[in-house]
Amino acid sequence: MRAVDLIEKKRNKEELSKEEISFLLNEYLKGNVPDYQMSSFLMATYFNDMTASELLEFTMIMRDSGDTVKFDDVNKFLVDKHSTGGVGDKVTVVLAPILSALGMGTTKLSGKGLGHTGGTIDKFEAIEGFKFSNTREEVVSIANKTGIGLMGYSDKIVPLDKKLYSLRDVTGTVPSIPLIASSIMSKKLAIQSDVIILDVKVGDGAFMKDISHAKELAKRMIEIGKGAGRQVKVVLSNMDEPLGFAIGNANEIVEAIETLKGNGPEDLKEVVYTIALLALKAKGEIKDLSEGKTRIDEVINNRTALEKLSQFITESGGNGNLVNDYTLLPQSKEVMEVFSEKEGYISKIKAEEIGKAAMIIGAGRATKEDVIDHAVGIKILKKVGDKVNKNEKIAEIYYNDSKNVENSKNMILDAYVILEEKVEKQKAILEIIE
Ligand code: URA
């Protein structure tokens, strides 16, 4: 078999066989197919898509390029919730303790933030002493005690994705639906769980800028799941404004804890409740999503979910008492207030811009090597649909280093799109696809 023949086949819109896909990917991983040929194949895929059977095979070969992780010694119904990356997205920090309090377990890989999006690892690492598990045994032990099994990504899981993603990044082939679907699903299929729930963010701050592309991505990922014998559910959630009010790391932990105390922002609650209900349905405990809400209210009102988070923090090396004492989290030294320059209704808060405004004061990373400051971040005080007056406070910047704070302020002002006419509040969940 020759790579060039397979590239020509894809160029000519012919379907590749399992053997051909396996040859191309495995030889690429070994270094026998060069980057220039793989680039050409990726570009042909970008234009000509993949059939369902090509996509399934492509994903399975990717999954099998590295380690897979079993959790059969965690005796719970296991949920793997994955988000495609957003701004202010602290869903995992709230959801995992709720699932645990509902008798389920979370087993998932978590990532670090890059660019305008944050990562769950960074948020938990804002807690002094907190150490992310990187061995399966540690994760299993903590998951059995607390119901929460979060593990950092390792280079040994789906190494082919790392290699392909770096190539896609420099060849204009990142925004290809089959390539995104196989990249995400190969990593999900590498980890054992009973249901995979994907939170596909849609909007300004997200990979998927419009709902039709997001739906197509959801459909392809569900199709891969079916082919692999896994249960996959998808929510499409709004990223035309940051989720909640806090963007940063320590401040997002506080907002997550407040949500577990019943004081959460409406949009964050809507996403968390929807995913928790989908998990209950996948487990077979409810038939319809309208049935389980009171059960979630209950574990929030009686503080069992909060207690699960506290236990998880303690088991991971941090001080679980911080759920009732936020002074145990890092605090920034300075605060700058941001005032609206216009009067009107907020129609959009460009999430990517807000994410970048947080990144340049140190809350995120421009490159993988950057060190972040967990204490800093942004609090937005107004959301889409709210009315603001000229000179009314719309945000606060919590910072330590004043170098980029003026820039950050200007970016926040630019991110707020304010119109004269009344604007409706946005829904956080745009669609559920099962
Ligand atoms: N997330 C991934 O893991 N892969 C992609 O290709 C896009 C988003």
mmCIF file of C-alpha atoms in Angstrom, residues 99-434:
data_model
loop_
_atom_site.group_PDB
_atom_site.id
_atom_site.type_symbol
_atom_site.label_atom_id
_atom_site.label_comp_id
_atom_site.label_asym_id
_atom_site.label_seq_id
_atom_site.Cartn_x
_atom_site.Cartn_y
_atom_site.Cartn_z
ATOM 1 C CA LEU A 99 -23.426 13.286 40.401
ATOM 2 C CA SER A 100 -21.620 11.769 43.362
ATOM 3 C CA ALA A 101 -24.350 12.870 45.762
ATOM 4 C CA LEU A 102 -26.880 11.283 43.371
ATOM 5 C CA GLY A 103 -25.026 7.966 43.652
ATOM 6 C CA MET A 104 -23.080 8.126 40.406
ATOM 7 C CA GLY A 105 -19.383 8.527 39.710
ATOM 8 C CA THR A 106 -17.345 10.752 37.426
ATOM 9 C CA THR A 107 -14.375 9.347 35.565
ATOM 10 C CA LYS A 108 -12.756 11.699 33.144
ATOM 11 C CA LEU A 109 -9.575 13.218 31.890
ATOM 12 C CA SER A 110 -9.230 16.906 32.575
ATOM 13 C CA GLY A 111 -7.123 19.431 30.731
ATOM 14 C CA LYS A 112 -5.242 22.671 31.270
ATOM 15 C CA GLY A 113 -6.454 25.906 29.742
ATOM 16 C CA LEU A 114 -4.910 27.415 26.639
ATOM 17 C CA GLY A 115 -5.641 30.731 24.943
ATOM 18 C CA HIS A 116 -8.969 32.223 25.913
ATOM 19 C CA THR A 117 -10.406 28.997 27.357
ATOM 20 C CA GLY A 118 -9.844 27.749 30.884
ATOM 21 C CA GLY A 119 -9.115 24.213 32.073
ATOM 22 C CA THR A 120 -10.419 22.201 35.021
ATOM 23 C CA ILE A 121 -6.887 21.299 36.170
ATOM 24 C CA ASP A 122 -5.990 24.977 36.570
ATOM 25 C CA LYS A 123 -9.121 25.699 38.551
ATOM 26 C CA PHE A 124 -8.480 22.915 41.079
ATOM 27 C CA GLU A 125 -4.782 23.791 41.223
ATOM 28 C CA ALA A 126 -5.802 27.188 42.590
ATOM 29 C CA ILE A 127 -6.275 25.224 45.834
ATOM 30 C CA GLU A 128 -3.081 25.066 47.882
ATOM 31 C CA GLY A 129 -1.768 21.506 48.164
ATOM 32 C CA PHE A 130 -4.228 20.101 45.599
ATOM 33 C CA LYS A 131 -2.515 17.499 43.431
ATOM 34 C CA PHE A 132 -4.138 16.036 40.345
ATOM 35 C CA SER A 133 -3.862 12.266 40.193
ATOM 36 C CA ASN A 134 -1.846 10.932 37.328
ATOM 37 C CA THR A 135 -1.999 7.245 38.079
ATOM 38 C CA ARG A 136 -5.049 5.089 37.604
ATOM 39 C CA GLU A 137 -4.676 3.615 41.107
ATOM 40 C CA GLU A 138 -4.837 7.049 42.743
ATOM 41 C CA VAL A 139 -7.882 8.033 40.695
ATOM 42 C CA VAL A 140 -9.642 4.774 41.562
ATOM 43 C CA SER A 141 -8.903 5.195 45.255
ATOM 44 C CA ILE A 142 -10.225 8.790 45.321
ATOM 45 C CA ALA A 143 -13.201 7.899 43.095
ATOM 46 C CA ASN A 144 -14.189 5.050 45.399
ATOM 47 C CA LYS A 145 -14.054 7.345 48.430
ATOM 48 C CA THR A 146 -15.643 10.461 46.939
ATOM 49 C CA GLY A 147 -17.345 9.451 43.669
ATOM 50 C CA ILE A 148 -15.086 11.876 41.810
ATOM 51 C CA GLY A 149 -12.336 10.491 39.597
ATOM 52 C CA LEU A 150 -10.548 13.218 37.681
ATOM 53 C CA MET A 151 -7.266 12.481 36.002
ATOM 54 C CA GLY A 152 -4.864 14.778 34.137
ATOM 55 C CA TYR A 153 -4.316 14.086 30.419
ATOM 56 C CA SER A 154 -1.228 12.034 29.758
ATOM 57 C CA ASP A 155 0.838 11.823 26.586
ATOM 58 C CA LYS A 156 0.296 8.068 26.644
ATOM 59 C CA ILE A 157 -3.436 8.405 25.939
ATOM 60 C CA VAL A 158 -4.147 8.782 22.201
ATOM 61 C CA PRO A 159 -0.627 9.968 21.223
ATOM 62 C CA LEU A 160 -1.786 10.038 17.611
ATOM 63 C CA ASP A 161 -4.194 12.873 18.416
ATOM 64 C CA LYS A 162 -1.322 14.993 19.713
ATOM 65 C CA LYS A 163 0.681 14.392 16.545
ATOM 66 C CA LEU A 164 -2.256 14.985 14.211
ATOM 67 C CA TYR A 165 -3.514 18.031 16.112
ATOM 68 C CA SER A 166 -0.106 19.745 15.872
ATOM 69 C CA LEU A 167 -0.178 19.158 12.128
ATOM 70 C CA ARG A 168 -3.797 20.349 11.791
ATOM 71 C CA ASP A 169 -2.877 23.473 13.722
ATOM 72 C CA VAL A 170 -0.361 24.566 11.062
ATOM 73 C CA THR A 171 -2.163 23.297 7.948
ATOM 74 C CA GLY A 172 -5.548 24.999 8.255
ATOM 75 C CA THR A 173 -7.327 21.731 8.985
ATOM 76 C CA VAL A 174 -8.480 22.211 12.592
ATOM 77 C CA PRO A 175 -12.072 23.204 11.715
ATOM 78 C CA SER A 176 -13.005 19.949 9.985
ATOM 79 C CA ILE A 177 -16.005 18.250 11.592
ATOM 80 C CA PRO A 178 -14.821 14.625 11.100
ATOM 81 C CA LEU A 179 -11.341 15.542 12.351
ATOM 82 C CA ILE A 180 -12.734 17.302 15.428
ATOM 83 C CA ALA A 181 -15.201 14.464 16.082
ATOM 84 C CA SER A 182 -12.499 11.770 15.860
ATOM 85 C CA SER A 183 -10.083 13.810 17.975
ATOM 86 C CA ILE A 184 -12.599 14.272 20.797
ATOM 87 C CA MET A 185 -14.164 10.809 20.621
ATOM 88 C CA SER A 186 -10.863 8.896 20.442
ATOM 89 C CA LYS A 187 -9.976 10.368 23.845
ATOM 90 C CA LYS A 188 -13.433 9.620 25.253
ATOM 91 C CA LEU A 189 -13.358 6.023 24.014
ATOM 92 C CA ALA A 190 -9.955 5.516 25.655
ATOM 93 C CA ILE A 191 -11.515 5.940 29.114
ATOM 94 C CA GLN A 192 -14.108 3.607 30.569
ATOM 95 C CA SER A 193 -17.468 5.134 31.458
ATOM 96 C CA ASP A 194 -21.144 4.172 31.238
ATOM 97 C CA VAL A 195 -22.222 7.346 29.497
ATOM 98 C CA ILE A 196 -20.353 10.094 27.684
ATOM 99 C CA ILE A 197 -22.059 13.476 27.909
ATOM 100 C CA LEU A 198 -20.609 16.079 25.589
ATOM 101 C CA ASP A 199 -21.158 19.770 26.209
ATOM 102 C CA VAL A 200 -20.572 21.349 22.814
ATOM 103 C CA LYS A 201 -20.177 25.079 23.259
ATOM 104 C CA VAL A 202 -21.623 27.260 20.519
ATOM 105 C CA GLY A 203 -20.913 30.914 19.853
ATOM 106 C CA ASP A 204 -18.281 33.593 19.903
ATOM 107 C CA GLY A 205 -16.064 32.005 22.551
ATOM 108 C CA ALA A 206 -16.310 28.474 21.155
ATOM 109 C CA PHE A 207 -14.859 26.220 18.487
ATOM 110 C CA MET A 208 -18.286 25.950 16.879
ATOM 111 C CA LYS A 209 -19.413 29.450 15.984
ATOM 112 C CA ASP A 210 -22.883 28.482 14.736
ATOM 113 C CA ILE A 211 -25.558 25.993 15.731
ATOM 114 C CA SER A 212 -25.770 24.128 12.418
ATOM 115 C CA HIS A 213 -22.080 23.131 12.574
ATOM 116 C CA ALA A 214 -22.449 22.251 16.254
ATOM 117 C CA LYS A 215 -25.417 19.973 15.447
ATOM 118 C CA GLU A 216 -23.472 18.254 12.704
ATOM 119 C CA LEU A 217 -20.535 17.704 15.095
ATOM 120 C CA ALA A 218 -22.932 16.300 17.708
ATOM 121 C CA LYS A 219 -24.465 13.929 15.168
ATOM 122 C CA ARG A 220 -21.075 12.621 14.063
ATOM 123 C CA MET A 221 -19.886 12.070 17.657
ATOM 124 C CA ILE A 222 -23.090 10.207 18.577
ATOM 125 C CA GLU A 223 -22.615 8.085 15.439
ATOM 126 C CA ILE A 224 -19.039 7.203 16.498
ATOM 127 C CA GLY A 225 -20.299 6.357 19.993
ATOM 128 C CA LYS A 226 -22.960 4.029 18.590
ATOM 129 C CA GLY A 227 -20.419 2.285 16.387
ATOM 130 C CA ALA A 228 -18.147 1.780 19.381
ATOM 131 C CA GLY A 229 -21.005 0.486 21.570
ATOM 132 C CA ARG A 230 -20.986 3.522 23.857
ATOM 133 C CA GLN A 231 -23.857 5.679 25.050
ATOM 134 C CA VAL A 232 -23.316 9.315 23.998
ATOM 135 C CA LYS A 233 -25.525 12.331 24.716
ATOM 136 C CA VAL A 234 -24.856 15.896 23.649
ATOM 137 C CA VAL A 235 -25.939 19.292 24.902
ATOM 138 C CA LEU A 236 -25.332 22.354 22.792
ATOM 139 C CA SER A 237 -24.717 25.255 25.153
ATOM 140 C CA ASN A 238 -24.424 28.954 24.574
ATOM 141 C CA MET A 239 -21.013 30.636 24.517
ATOM 142 C CA ASP A 240 -22.127 34.024 23.254
ATOM 143 C CA GLU A 241 -21.372 35.202 26.765
ATOM 144 C CA PRO A 242 -19.156 33.699 29.489
ATOM 145 C CA LEU A 243 -20.805 31.078 31.687
ATOM 146 C CA GLY A 244 -21.656 32.553 35.083
ATOM 147 C CA PHE A 245 -19.947 35.692 36.353
ATOM 148 C CA ALA A 246 -16.439 34.541 37.341
ATOM 149 C CA ILE A 247 -13.591 34.020 34.871
ATOM 150 C CA GLY A 248 -10.271 32.947 36.346
ATOM 151 C CA ASN A 249 -9.313 30.093 38.624
ATOM 152 C CA ALA A 250 -9.716 30.714 42.381
ATOM 153 C CA ASN A 251 -12.743 32.909 41.651
ATOM 154 C CA GLU A 252 -14.333 30.157 39.534
ATOM 155 C CA ILE A 253 -13.863 27.708 42.407
ATOM 156 C CA VAL A 254 -15.750 30.149 44.664
ATOM 157 C CA GLU A 255 -18.574 30.478 42.125
ATOM 158 C CA ALA A 256 -18.761 26.693 41.802
ATOM 159 C CA ILE A 257 -18.980 26.316 45.594
ATOM 160 C CA GLU A 258 -21.677 28.988 45.790
ATOM 161 C CA THR A 259 -23.617 27.054 43.141
ATOM 162 C CA LEU A 260 -23.407 23.964 45.349
ATOM 163 C CA LYS A 261 -24.845 26.114 48.166
ATOM 164 C CA GLY A 262 -27.807 27.063 45.959
ATOM 165 C CA ASN A 263 -26.525 30.532 45.036
ATOM 166 C CA GLY A 264 -25.343 29.823 41.507
ATOM 167 C CA PRO A 265 -25.851 31.916 38.391
ATOM 168 C CA GLU A 266 -28.892 30.817 36.360
ATOM 169 C CA ASP A 267 -26.971 29.889 33.197
ATOM 170 C CA LEU A 268 -24.449 27.732 35.061
ATOM 171 C CA LYS A 269 -27.282 26.003 36.944
ATOM 172 C CA GLU A 270 -29.127 25.327 33.682
ATOM 173 C CA VAL A 271 -26.096 23.581 32.158
ATOM 174 C CA VAL A 272 -25.281 21.605 35.324
ATOM 175 C CA TYR A 273 -28.894 20.515 35.922
ATOM 176 C CA THR A 274 -29.385 19.473 32.288
ATOM 177 C CA ILE A 275 -26.256 17.318 32.276
ATOM 178 C CA ALA A 276 -27.079 15.793 35.674
ATOM 179 C CA LEU A 277 -30.594 14.951 34.417
ATOM 180 C CA LEU A 278 -29.163 13.357 31.275
ATOM 181 C CA ALA A 279 -26.920 11.236 33.511
ATOM 182 C CA LEU A 280 -29.913 10.131 35.636
ATOM 183 C CA LYS A 281 -31.759 9.236 32.436
ATOM 184 C CA ALA A 282 -28.791 7.326 31.028
ATOM 185 C CA LYS A 283 -28.631 5.368 34.275
ATOM 186 C CA GLY A 284 -32.311 4.544 33.904
ATOM 187 C CA GLU A 285 -33.456 6.352 37.056
ATOM 188 C CA ILE A 286 -35.738 8.746 35.201
ATOM 189 C CA LYS A 287 -37.582 8.406 31.898
ATOM 190 C CA ASP A 288 -37.955 12.060 31.126
ATOM 191 C CA LEU A 289 -35.697 15.030 31.945
ATOM 192 C CA SER A 290 -38.609 16.808 33.676
ATOM 193 C CA GLU A 291 -38.655 14.126 36.414
ATOM 194 C CA GLY A 292 -35.362 14.499 38.274
ATOM 195 C CA LYS A 293 -34.985 18.187 39.126
ATOM 196 C CA THR A 294 -36.156 17.884 42.731
ATOM 197 C CA ARG A 295 -33.526 15.206 43.367
ATOM 198 C CA ILE A 296 -30.803 17.647 42.324
ATOM 199 C CA ASP A 297 -32.364 20.442 44.416
ATOM 200 C CA GLU A 298 -32.321 18.061 47.366
ATOM 201 C CA VAL A 299 -28.582 17.241 47.224
ATOM 202 C CA ILE A 300 -27.883 20.951 46.972
ATOM 203 C CA ASN A 301 -30.268 21.975 49.767
ATOM 204 C CA ASN A 302 -29.067 19.281 52.173
ATOM 205 C CA ARG A 303 -25.419 20.083 51.326
ATOM 206 C CA THR A 304 -24.466 16.512 50.418
ATOM 207 C CA ALA A 305 -23.042 17.650 47.071
ATOM 208 C CA LEU A 306 -20.999 20.347 48.808
ATOM 209 C CA GLU A 307 -19.706 17.746 51.266
ATOM 210 C CA LYS A 308 -18.590 15.562 48.313
ATOM 211 C CA LEU A 309 -16.569 18.445 46.884
ATOM 212 C CA SER A 310 -14.996 19.114 50.274
ATOM 213 C CA GLN A 311 -14.047 15.417 50.601
ATOM 214 C CA PHE A 312 -12.607 15.370 47.085
ATOM 215 C CA ILE A 313 -10.446 18.430 47.841
ATOM 216 C CA THR A 314 -9.194 16.862 51.077
ATOM 217 C CA GLU A 315 -8.460 13.507 49.422
ATOM 218 C CA SER A 316 -6.518 15.338 46.703
ATOM 219 C CA GLY A 317 -4.233 17.080 49.208
ATOM 220 C CA GLY A 318 -6.072 20.388 49.709
ATOM 221 C CA ASN A 319 -7.960 21.789 52.683
ATOM 222 C CA GLY A 320 -11.632 20.798 52.275
ATOM 223 C CA ASN A 321 -12.651 23.462 54.809
ATOM 224 C CA LEU A 322 -12.219 26.060 52.113
ATOM 225 C CA VAL A 323 -15.789 25.378 50.995
ATOM 226 C CA ASN A 324 -16.731 27.479 54.027
ATOM 227 C CA ASP A 325 -13.664 29.722 54.180
ATOM 228 C CA TYR A 326 -12.690 31.358 50.914
ATOM 229 C CA THR A 327 -9.705 33.114 52.526
ATOM 230 C CA LEU A 328 -7.948 29.745 52.141
ATOM 231 C CA LEU A 329 -7.883 30.412 48.378
ATOM 232 C CA PRO A 330 -5.308 32.745 46.806
ATOM 233 C CA GLN A 331 -6.469 36.367 46.740
ATOM 234 C CA SER A 332 -5.359 39.092 44.325
ATOM 235 C CA LYS A 333 -3.925 42.311 45.740
ATOM 236 C CA GLU A 334 -5.690 44.821 43.506
ATOM 237 C CA VAL A 335 -9.116 45.385 41.976
ATOM 238 C CA MET A 336 -9.922 47.631 39.015
ATOM 239 C CA GLU A 337 -13.526 48.541 38.341
ATOM 240 C CA VAL A 338 -14.825 48.780 34.774
ATOM 241 C CA PHE A 339 -17.660 51.213 33.978
ATOM 242 C CA SER A 340 -19.935 51.176 30.963
ATOM 243 C CA GLU A 341 -19.334 53.894 28.410
ATOM 244 C CA LYS A 342 -22.865 53.550 27.024
ATOM 245 C CA GLU A 343 -26.458 53.196 28.109
ATOM 246 C CA GLY A 344 -28.627 50.411 26.734
ATOM 247 C CA TYR A 345 -29.236 46.679 26.740
ATOM 248 C CA ILE A 346 -26.466 44.118 26.615
ATOM 249 C CA SER A 347 -26.918 42.008 23.482
ATOM 250 C CA LYS A 348 -23.675 40.021 23.623
ATOM 251 C CA ILE A 349 -20.553 39.681 25.756
ATOM 252 C CA LYS A 350 -17.875 38.404 23.376
ATOM 253 C CA ALA A 351 -16.645 35.465 25.368
ATOM 254 C CA GLU A 352 -13.387 35.062 23.480
ATOM 255 C CA GLU A 353 -12.478 38.683 24.185
ATOM 256 C CA ILE A 354 -13.282 38.282 27.902
ATOM 257 C CA GLY A 355 -11.220 35.071 27.991
ATOM 258 C CA LYS A 356 -8.289 36.923 26.460
ATOM 259 C CA ALA A 357 -8.759 39.866 28.840
ATOM 260 C CA ALA A 358 -8.403 37.364 31.708
ATOM 261 C CA MET A 359 -5.465 35.635 30.027
ATOM 262 C CA ILE A 360 -3.352 38.776 29.665
ATOM 263 C CA ILE A 361 -3.567 39.558 33.387
ATOM 264 C CA GLY A 362 -2.257 36.048 34.112
ATOM 265 C CA ALA A 363 -5.400 33.939 34.585
ATOM 266 C CA GLY A 364 -4.679 31.928 31.423
ATOM 267 C CA ARG A 365 -1.873 30.854 29.125
ATOM 268 C CA ALA A 366 -0.940 32.292 25.735
ATOM 269 C CA THR A 367 1.445 29.356 25.249
ATOM 270 C CA LYS A 368 1.603 25.955 26.926
ATOM 271 C CA GLU A 369 4.732 27.019 28.842
ATOM 272 C CA ASP A 370 3.184 30.101 30.513
ATOM 273 C CA VAL A 371 2.751 30.040 34.290
ATOM 274 C CA ILE A 372 -0.641 31.212 35.497
ATOM 275 C CA ASP A 373 -1.594 33.263 38.539
ATOM 276 C CA HIS A 374 -4.496 31.435 40.190
ATOM 277 C CA ALA A 375 -5.542 34.453 42.257
ATOM 278 C CA VAL A 376 -6.399 36.761 39.363
ATOM 279 C CA GLY A 377 -9.436 36.969 37.135
ATOM 280 C CA ILE A 378 -12.465 38.908 36.021
ATOM 281 C CA LYS A 379 -15.925 39.178 37.471
ATOM 282 C CA ILE A 380 -18.567 40.305 35.028
ATOM 283 C CA LEU A 381 -21.443 42.019 36.796
ATOM 284 C CA LYS A 382 -23.946 42.267 33.951
ATOM 285 C CA LYS A 383 -25.160 39.594 31.543
ATOM 286 C CA VAL A 384 -26.926 39.524 28.191
ATOM 287 C CA GLY A 385 -30.431 41.004 28.466
ATOM 288 C CA ASP A 386 -29.504 43.319 31.371
ATOM 289 C CA LYS A 387 -29.980 47.052 31.096
ATOM 290 C CA VAL A 388 -26.983 49.257 31.926
ATOM 291 C CA ASN A 389 -26.621 52.977 32.458
ATOM 292 C CA LYS A 390 -23.686 55.044 31.330
ATOM 293 C CA ASN A 391 -20.941 54.891 34.004
ATOM 294 C CA GLU A 392 -22.550 51.910 35.714
ATOM 295 C CA LYS A 393 -20.094 49.249 36.883
ATOM 296 C CA ILE A 394 -20.086 46.240 34.533
ATOM 297 C CA ALA A 395 -17.008 44.297 35.613
ATOM 298 C CA GLU A 396 -14.165 44.005 38.107
ATOM 299 C CA ILE A 397 -10.614 42.958 37.306
ATOM 300 C CA TYR A 398 -8.747 41.197 40.117
ATOM 301 C CA TYR A 399 -5.018 41.493 39.429
ATOM 302 C CA ASN A 400 -1.535 41.403 40.923
ATOM 303 C CA ASP A 401 0.589 42.754 38.081
ATOM 304 C CA SER A 402 -0.548 46.079 36.631
ATOM 305 C CA LYS A 403 1.321 45.599 33.327
ATOM 306 C CA ASN A 404 -1.661 44.598 31.178
ATOM 307 C CA VAL A 405 -4.565 45.732 33.286
ATOM 308 C CA GLU A 406 -5.457 48.788 31.134
ATOM 309 C CA ASN A 407 -5.476 46.574 28.050
ATOM 310 C CA SER A 408 -7.642 44.084 29.874
ATOM 311 C CA LYS A 409 -10.104 46.839 30.784
ATOM 312 C CA ASN A 410 -10.303 47.992 27.151
ATOM 313 C CA MET A 411 -10.899 44.447 25.982
ATOM 314 C CA ILE A 412 -13.756 44.049 28.469
ATOM 315 C CA LEU A 413 -15.317 47.303 27.255
ATOM 316 C CA ASP A 414 -14.976 46.083 23.681
ATOM 317 C CA ALA A 415 -16.497 42.702 24.570
ATOM 318 C CA TYR A 416 -19.748 44.246 25.826
ATOM 319 C CA VAL A 417 -22.066 44.872 22.883
ATOM 320 C CA ILE A 418 -24.713 47.343 24.075
ATOM 321 C CA LEU A 419 -27.763 48.244 21.978
ATOM 322 C CA GLU A 420 -30.575 50.739 22.433
ATOM 323 C CA GLU A 421 -33.401 48.247 21.916
ATOM 324 C CA LYS A 422 -34.432 45.700 24.550
ATOM 325 C CA VAL A 423 -32.728 42.308 24.285
ATOM 326 C CA GLU A 424 -34.077 38.996 25.606
ATOM 327 C CA LYS A 425 -32.043 36.972 28.123
ATOM 328 C CA GLN A 426 -30.324 34.031 26.455
ATOM 329 C CA LYS A 427 -30.917 30.384 27.148
ATOM 330 C CA ALA A 428 -27.849 28.501 28.302
ATOM 331 C CA ILE A 429 -28.916 25.191 26.725
ATOM 332 C CA LEU A 430 -29.634 25.581 23.042
ATOM 333 C CA GLU A 431 -30.436 21.960 22.272
ATOM 334 C CA ILE A 432 -30.200 18.441 23.639
ATOM 335 C CA ILE A 433 -29.301 15.681 21.191
ATOM 336 C CA GLU A 434 -29.545 12.050 22.294
#
